[in-house]
Amino acid sequence: MSADQGTTTEAGFGLEPTSDVREMRDWVHEFARDVVRPAAAEWDEREETPWPIIEQAAKIGLYSLDFFAQQSLDPTGLGLVVAFEELFWGDAGIGLSLVGTGLAAASLAGSGTPEQVGEWLPQMFGTPGDVKLAAFCSSEPDAGSDVGAIRTRAVYHEATDEWVLNGTKTWATNGGIADVHIVVASVDPALGSRGQATFIVPPGTAGLSQGQKFRKLGIRASHTAEVVLDDVRVPGRCLVGGKDRLDARLARLASGHSGGEQAAMKTFESTRPAVAAMAVGVARAALEYAADYAATRTQFGRPIGQNQGVAFMLADMQAAVDAARLLTWRAAWMARTGRPFEHAEGSVAKLFAGEMAVKVTEQAIQILGGNGYTRDYPVERWHRDAKIFTIFEGTSEIQRLLIGRAVTGLDVR
Ligand SMILES: Cc1cc2nc3c(=O)[nH]c(=O)nc-3n(C[C@H](O)[C@H](O)[C@H](O)COP(=O)(O)OP(=O)(O)OC[C@H]3O[C@@H](n4cnc5c(N)ncnc54)[C@H](O)[C@@H]3O)c2cc1C
């Protein structure tokens, strides 16, 4: 392997994060340990956005555009996934409140023009004295896994150079409480997902309102709601990527050429390692807690961890967490160094880590016995939280579909 392929050591292979990443990891871990975790049970019960914690994170620069930009640009690709593992080790609900904006920002950074990125990304985060959130709104009541079924319409009015958006979005993280909403809408319904475009809805735009807020099984500190778009008018410059690019794409499609759908799919693939890292963080929390418990809880005159039945469970949990992290790091490194996901490596990481987190947190409850089933111990919350990783950013079934297609080369349905 040559040096320009992004290898980290002379020998051509290494798994040790750089000193920059290690330093950042320790700093995020400190915040997760001292601020996030002690507040986790309270915000889970309150089912509200933990604004004071977001403000605290903003004050130290952890909730900031700078932090997200710097970690996304880490040349090894590990910056964001290492940060997310630590934050979600602290708590998944608060963690998602802190990184939900980053996911919306990533979608704009991925396909916006330099002017759009410069204008809107800072507004998504606000300032330490006046923090703001952003939301990414793609899912709809009848368009979840099937993103091609999106019904929200965007119609261009040439006379005023405005787009008018109408429709209902659902499941939007930070939906309605965000300042900037990024909305996926159809500009040409006949073209399905290829006829879609993404729009920036600026703060305070008339016609955008929050619908119902969902009461969830887990990640309850993270706000999830419907977003209603009723004649929402946004200026032409709010079409992500610009009108020339959209017109060129639609013209290519009209002449029977590919409209670049594959490129959009690759963008989705590259954000999945971040979600896998969240799952690894929750599972690691449960593993560590269960291992400590097994070493101190005594039954039959010895620590329960001295029984193979318990120790082997912990061994399986350790192997699963390690495997998920390695898949996550591989996918993050591949995405950052421009390697194509020929075998859907992003989906592989997300699928494995999501299902692993559900299993490992369930095993942790088992190791804690009756205590594990109560809200006096955090493992039941971690189990409730872990389930989301098999659902959002593409369900496990959709990941299997994508991996199945990559493996077989067939149009698996
Ligand atoms: C807490 C939370 C936060 C979210 N945040 C956001 C957000 O910020 N922005 C956003 O746009 N969306 C968000 N989502 C939406 C999320 O991405 C969707 O819930 C997810 O894509 C699944 O869609 P669905 O719920 O409509 O399920 P459906 O698509 O109806 O799926 C139901 C079941 O059918 C299965 N299924 C569907 N199609 C197939 C198939 N072809 N083959 C096999 N099985 C299939 C699914 O795997 C699943 O098990 C969030 C969801 C939740 C719960």
XYZ file of C-alpha atoms and ligand atoms in Angstrom:
466
model
C 0.000 0.000 0.000
C 1.359 3.427 -0.833
C 1.387 6.365 1.563
C -1.142 8.279 -0.521
C -3.760 5.611 0.187
C -4.166 7.036 3.670
C -2.261 4.475 5.739
C -1.196 5.595 9.192
C 2.121 3.800 9.629
C 5.145 2.964 7.549
C 4.245 -0.711 7.764
C 1.015 0.102 5.951
C -1.475 -0.810 8.636
C -2.337 0.506 12.061
C -5.277 0.683 14.426
C -3.903 3.174 16.912
C -5.801 6.492 16.614
C -3.562 9.509 16.105
C -2.571 11.575 19.135
C -5.086 14.262 18.034
C -7.918 11.740 18.036
C -6.816 10.230 21.370
C -6.678 13.655 22.994
C -10.119 14.554 21.636
C -11.496 11.175 22.776
C -10.321 11.743 26.356
C -11.808 15.244 26.375
C -15.208 14.036 25.097
C -15.106 11.117 27.522
C -14.611 13.501 30.442
C -17.715 15.465 29.393
C -19.685 12.233 28.895
C -18.615 10.927 32.312
C -18.988 14.121 34.349
C -21.906 15.899 32.667
C -23.882 13.571 30.393
C -24.105 10.352 32.351
C -25.121 11.880 35.694
C -27.996 13.682 33.930
C -29.158 10.735 31.810
C -31.891 9.284 34.039
C -33.439 12.698 34.713
C -33.780 13.674 31.029
C -34.998 10.210 30.098
C -37.838 10.648 32.612
C -38.557 14.233 31.578
C -38.608 13.335 27.864
C -37.421 16.831 27.018
C -34.524 18.320 25.081
C -31.676 18.833 27.588
C -31.011 22.478 26.704
C -28.768 23.157 29.748
C -26.476 20.310 28.689
C -26.381 21.475 25.078
C -25.475 24.945 26.392
C -22.731 23.480 28.573
C -21.370 21.553 25.586
C -21.485 24.726 23.488
C -19.520 26.637 26.121
C -16.611 24.209 25.939
C -16.813 24.010 22.123
C -18.146 20.451 21.962
C -21.499 21.545 20.538
C -20.126 23.717 17.751
C -19.649 23.835 14.017
C -15.896 23.973 14.560
C -15.861 20.704 16.470
C -17.983 18.859 13.899
C -16.031 20.283 10.971
C -12.673 19.467 12.546
C -13.626 15.887 13.416
C -15.242 15.284 9.999
C -12.005 16.404 8.373
C -9.780 14.167 10.501
C -7.677 12.489 7.789
C -8.030 8.991 9.278
C -11.846 9.216 9.356
C -11.922 8.249 13.035
C -12.626 11.714 14.519
C -16.416 11.655 14.475
C -16.905 7.958 15.193
C -14.579 8.076 18.202
C -16.386 11.198 19.531
C -19.822 9.632 18.993
C -18.847 6.411 20.793
C -17.825 8.425 23.856
C -20.913 10.668 23.880
C -23.304 7.743 23.511
C -21.381 5.850 26.177
C -22.518 8.759 28.361
C -26.141 8.624 27.197
C -27.851 8.003 23.876
C -30.781 10.413 24.335
C -28.588 13.329 25.362
C -25.992 12.187 22.819
C -28.524 12.436 19.992
C -29.592 15.876 21.214
C -25.944 16.888 20.850
C -25.293 15.334 17.440
C -28.700 15.584 15.687
C -27.701 18.970 14.317
C -24.455 17.439 13.040
C -26.382 14.903 10.977
C -28.469 17.686 9.356
C -25.286 19.703 8.840
C -23.583 16.721 7.171
C -26.370 16.476 4.608
C -25.965 20.165 3.708
C -22.167 20.007 3.727
C -22.341 16.959 1.433
C -24.346 18.576 -1.374
C -24.674 22.318 -0.692
C -22.838 25.028 -2.632
C -19.959 26.772 -0.806
C -22.249 29.819 -0.352
C -24.986 27.686 1.237
C -22.532 25.928 3.514
C -21.065 29.281 4.593
C -24.464 30.875 5.182
C -26.435 28.101 6.915
C -24.045 25.848 8.817
C -23.203 28.511 11.443
C -26.924 29.229 11.899
C -27.582 25.550 12.590
C -25.423 25.633 15.718
C -25.882 29.244 16.904
C -23.405 30.552 19.462
C -22.495 29.442 23.001
C -24.710 32.227 24.373
C -27.589 31.424 22.023
C -27.509 27.777 20.921
C -29.602 26.574 17.985
C -30.492 23.151 16.568
C -31.043 21.816 13.061
C -33.296 19.014 11.803
C -33.144 16.708 8.792
C -36.639 15.914 7.499
C -36.897 13.093 4.992
C -39.301 10.484 6.433
C -43.054 10.813 5.929
C -46.026 8.823 7.246
C -46.126 6.821 3.973
C -42.434 7.061 3.104
C -40.141 5.474 5.669
C -37.949 2.734 4.223
C -39.399 3.617 0.818
C -37.905 7.092 0.384
C -39.030 7.102 -3.248
C -42.614 7.472 -1.983
C -42.052 10.971 -0.549
C -45.134 13.099 -1.243
C -44.018 16.492 0.025
C -44.037 18.691 -3.070
C -41.779 21.569 -3.976
C -43.005 23.819 -6.781
C -40.891 26.577 -8.306
C -42.397 30.034 -8.933
C -40.204 31.729 -11.455
C -41.749 35.199 -11.101
C -40.732 35.471 -7.447
C -37.789 33.004 -7.560
C -39.362 31.019 -4.728
C -40.003 27.372 -3.974
C -43.299 26.520 -2.284
C -43.277 23.395 -0.097
C -46.340 21.432 1.022
C -46.485 18.146 2.921
C -46.051 16.413 6.263
C -42.749 15.068 7.535
C -42.532 12.651 10.430
C -39.971 11.269 12.880
C -37.799 14.377 12.537
C -35.131 14.576 15.223
C -35.312 18.193 16.500
C -38.302 18.735 14.172
C -40.148 21.955 15.003
C -37.672 23.050 17.691
C -34.821 23.452 15.205
C -33.912 26.827 13.738
C -32.894 25.436 10.346
C -34.836 22.528 8.805
C -33.398 20.569 5.885
C -36.349 19.131 3.955
C -36.381 16.509 1.197
C -39.225 17.076 -1.292
C -40.321 15.898 -4.701
C -39.906 18.291 -7.607
C -41.015 15.692 -10.155
C -43.143 12.895 -8.622
C -43.035 10.832 -11.833
C -39.299 10.271 -11.278
C -39.617 8.814 -7.748
C -36.463 9.233 -5.640
C -34.607 10.601 -8.683
C -37.058 13.502 -8.864
C -36.325 14.679 -5.327
C -34.406 17.699 -4.112
C -33.369 19.036 -0.734
C -34.314 22.459 0.631
C -33.148 24.702 3.438
C -36.037 26.159 5.417
C -34.638 29.223 7.212
C -35.465 30.058 10.838
C -38.924 31.516 11.412
C -40.279 30.700 7.937
C -44.089 31.013 7.908
C -46.037 27.808 7.281
C -43.637 25.403 9.011
C -44.995 24.055 12.283
C -44.464 21.141 14.628
C -47.065 18.385 14.570
C -47.247 15.720 17.254
C -44.212 15.039 19.416
C -43.607 11.299 19.810
C -43.387 9.567 23.185
C -40.756 6.881 22.694
C -39.376 3.642 24.129
C -35.851 5.025 24.387
C -33.599 7.991 23.517
C -36.314 9.982 25.250
C -34.179 13.086 25.804
C -34.029 13.450 22.029
C -36.972 15.348 20.547
C -38.749 13.501 17.705
C -41.745 15.102 16.020
C -43.832 15.642 12.914
C -43.137 18.731 10.847
C -46.026 20.218 8.866
C -45.245 22.277 5.775
C -48.188 24.414 4.706
C -47.367 26.691 1.759
C -43.839 27.198 3.045
C -42.121 29.702 0.707
C -38.331 29.682 0.554
C -36.105 31.759 -1.725
C -34.546 30.092 -4.780
C -31.126 30.120 -3.132
C -32.468 27.601 -0.548
C -32.492 24.735 -3.058
C -29.508 22.672 -1.882
C -26.867 22.509 -4.621
C -28.582 25.248 -6.674
C -31.059 25.275 -9.568
C -28.511 24.819 -12.346
C -27.400 21.524 -10.862
C -31.003 20.334 -10.408
C -31.971 21.347 -13.956
C -28.929 19.550 -15.375
C -29.811 16.403 -13.422
C -33.452 16.473 -14.570
C -32.305 17.031 -18.181
C -29.967 14.025 -17.953
C -32.846 11.905 -16.666
C -35.177 13.151 -19.434
C -32.620 12.010 -22.027
C -32.481 8.566 -20.467
C -29.188 8.971 -18.584
C -28.498 8.249 -14.924
C -29.455 11.163 -12.675
C -26.810 10.360 -10.098
C -29.011 8.345 -7.724
C -26.029 6.139 -7.047
C -24.113 9.159 -5.726
C -26.881 9.887 -3.209
C -26.804 6.272 -2.073
C -23.074 6.532 -1.486
C -23.602 9.618 0.693
C -26.058 7.676 2.865
C -23.593 4.815 3.069
C -20.886 7.121 4.331
C -22.993 8.511 7.239
C -23.839 5.056 8.568
C -20.530 4.511 10.400
C -21.520 7.436 12.664
C -24.711 5.633 13.675
C -22.777 2.393 14.178
C -20.429 4.274 16.521
C -23.393 5.444 18.612
C -24.486 1.816 19.038
C -20.955 0.788 20.033
C -20.958 3.486 22.740
C -24.209 2.248 24.310
C -23.094 -1.398 24.178
C -19.710 -0.594 25.712
C -21.444 1.201 28.589
C -23.532 -1.903 29.260
C -20.553 -4.259 28.983
C -18.452 -2.247 31.443
C -21.317 -1.947 33.920
C -22.138 -5.657 33.748
C -18.472 -6.651 34.131
C -18.135 -4.511 37.283
C -21.362 -5.912 38.668
C -20.299 -9.504 37.989
C -17.057 -8.922 39.865
C -18.796 -7.648 43.012
C -22.182 -9.365 43.237
C -21.820 -12.521 45.306
C -24.007 -15.627 45.157
C -23.165 -19.117 46.434
C -20.222 -17.560 48.282
C -18.363 -16.202 45.244
C -18.673 -13.390 42.700
C -21.209 -14.328 39.992
C -18.509 -13.561 37.397
C -16.610 -16.637 38.549
C -19.300 -18.789 36.980
C -18.543 -19.662 33.387
C -22.196 -19.014 32.568
C -21.691 -15.348 33.425
C -18.040 -14.940 32.374
C -18.730 -16.491 28.955
C -21.602 -14.073 28.443
C -19.223 -11.198 29.215
C -16.652 -12.711 26.852
C -19.216 -12.786 24.042
C -20.204 -9.205 24.826
C -16.569 -8.061 24.684
C -15.990 -9.843 21.358
C -19.168 -8.325 19.910
C -18.323 -4.763 20.966
C -14.781 -5.084 19.593
C -15.999 -6.521 16.282
C -18.584 -3.756 15.873
C -15.989 -1.068 16.590
C -13.576 -2.531 14.038
C -16.297 -2.632 11.363
C -17.208 0.950 12.267
C -13.629 2.196 12.060
C -13.089 0.384 8.758
C -16.170 1.974 7.203
C -15.301 5.439 8.574
C -11.735 5.168 7.270
C -12.941 3.963 3.860
C -15.460 6.804 3.600
C -12.903 9.448 4.560
C -10.174 8.134 2.270
C -12.532 7.862 -0.702
C -12.586 4.095 -0.974
C -15.801 2.809 -2.582
C -18.112 0.682 -0.433
C -18.083 -2.204 -2.877
C -19.540 -4.595 -0.320
C -21.804 -2.044 1.399
C -19.287 -1.710 4.239
C -21.210 1.232 5.753
C -24.349 -0.873 5.972
C -22.360 -3.834 7.316
C -21.106 -1.682 10.218
C -24.533 -0.181 10.968
C -26.350 -3.533 10.768
C -23.861 -5.387 12.950
C -23.421 -2.623 15.546
C -27.160 -1.933 15.863
C -28.125 -5.555 16.434
C -25.081 -6.102 18.647
C -26.135 -3.215 20.923
C -29.628 -4.667 21.394
C -28.161 -8.061 22.307
C -25.346 -6.827 24.553
C -27.638 -4.515 26.539
C -30.090 -7.389 26.995
C -27.261 -9.617 28.255
C -26.290 -6.847 30.685
C -29.820 -6.886 32.134
C -29.501 -10.657 32.531
C -26.221 -10.315 34.420
C -27.758 -7.776 36.804
C -30.715 -10.096 37.462
C -33.666 -8.356 39.157
C -31.672 -5.160 39.585
C -31.181 -5.017 35.822
C -34.935 -4.902 35.338
C -35.396 -1.825 37.526
C -34.974 1.856 36.809
C -32.583 2.102 39.763
C -29.895 0.753 37.434
C -29.055 2.179 34.005
C -28.978 -1.050 31.986
C -32.742 -1.137 31.287
C -32.434 2.378 29.809
C -29.473 1.327 27.687
C -31.517 -1.586 26.348
C -34.460 0.696 25.512
C -32.056 3.155 23.853
C -30.201 0.485 21.866
C -33.305 -0.597 19.934
C -33.328 2.600 17.861
C -30.116 1.557 16.115
C -31.944 -1.229 14.286
C -34.582 1.237 13.083
C -33.361 4.702 12.113
C -30.999 5.614 9.268
C -32.345 2.534 7.510
C -33.768 -0.485 9.372
C -31.763 -3.703 9.737
C -33.848 -5.208 6.941
C -32.970 -2.332 4.606
C -29.268 -2.737 5.492
C -29.541 -6.463 4.656
C -31.204 -5.525 1.382
C -28.285 -3.239 0.486
C -25.659 -5.760 1.579
C -27.527 -8.551 -0.207
C -27.501 -6.530 -3.427
C -23.789 -5.789 -3.072
C -22.952 -9.429 -2.390
C -25.107 -10.994 -5.116
C -25.033 -8.249 -7.705
C -28.772 -8.893 -8.066
C -31.692 -6.504 -7.669
C -32.768 -8.083 -4.363
C -36.201 -6.808 -3.210
C -36.448 8.130 17.149
C -36.436 8.277 15.660
C -35.727 9.314 15.085
C -35.735 9.492 13.704
N -35.107 10.573 13.167
C -35.292 10.851 11.852
C -34.824 12.077 11.290
O -34.206 12.901 11.972
N -35.111 12.352 9.988
C -35.791 11.477 9.212
O -36.024 11.791 8.044
N -36.231 10.288 9.700
C -36.005 9.972 10.995
N -36.475 8.774 11.517
C -37.234 7.864 10.648
C -36.546 6.539 10.397
O -35.488 6.689 9.518
C -37.643 5.566 9.890
O -38.453 5.245 11.005
C -37.067 4.331 9.262
O -36.447 4.637 8.037
C -38.124 3.248 9.023
O -39.238 3.773 8.384
P -40.689 3.459 8.967
O -40.694 3.788 10.408
O -41.701 4.125 8.113
O -40.853 1.883 8.852
P -41.343 1.065 7.556
O -40.583 1.497 6.364
O -42.830 1.104 7.491
O -40.885 -0.399 7.941
C -41.643 -1.236 8.804
C -40.963 -2.612 8.822
O -40.982 -3.176 7.491
C -39.669 -3.504 7.101
N -39.493 -3.292 5.666
C -39.885 -2.215 4.905
N -39.536 -2.395 3.631
C -38.919 -3.592 3.544
C -38.314 -4.324 2.482
N -38.274 -3.878 1.243
N -37.778 -5.540 2.778
C -37.801 -6.014 4.047
N -38.344 -5.366 5.092
C -38.895 -4.174 4.845
C -38.772 -2.577 7.887
O -37.446 -3.057 7.993
C -39.491 -2.554 9.230
O -39.144 -3.683 9.970
C -36.437 8.568 12.900
C -37.123 7.505 13.480
C -37.146 7.361 14.834
C -37.950 6.237 15.443
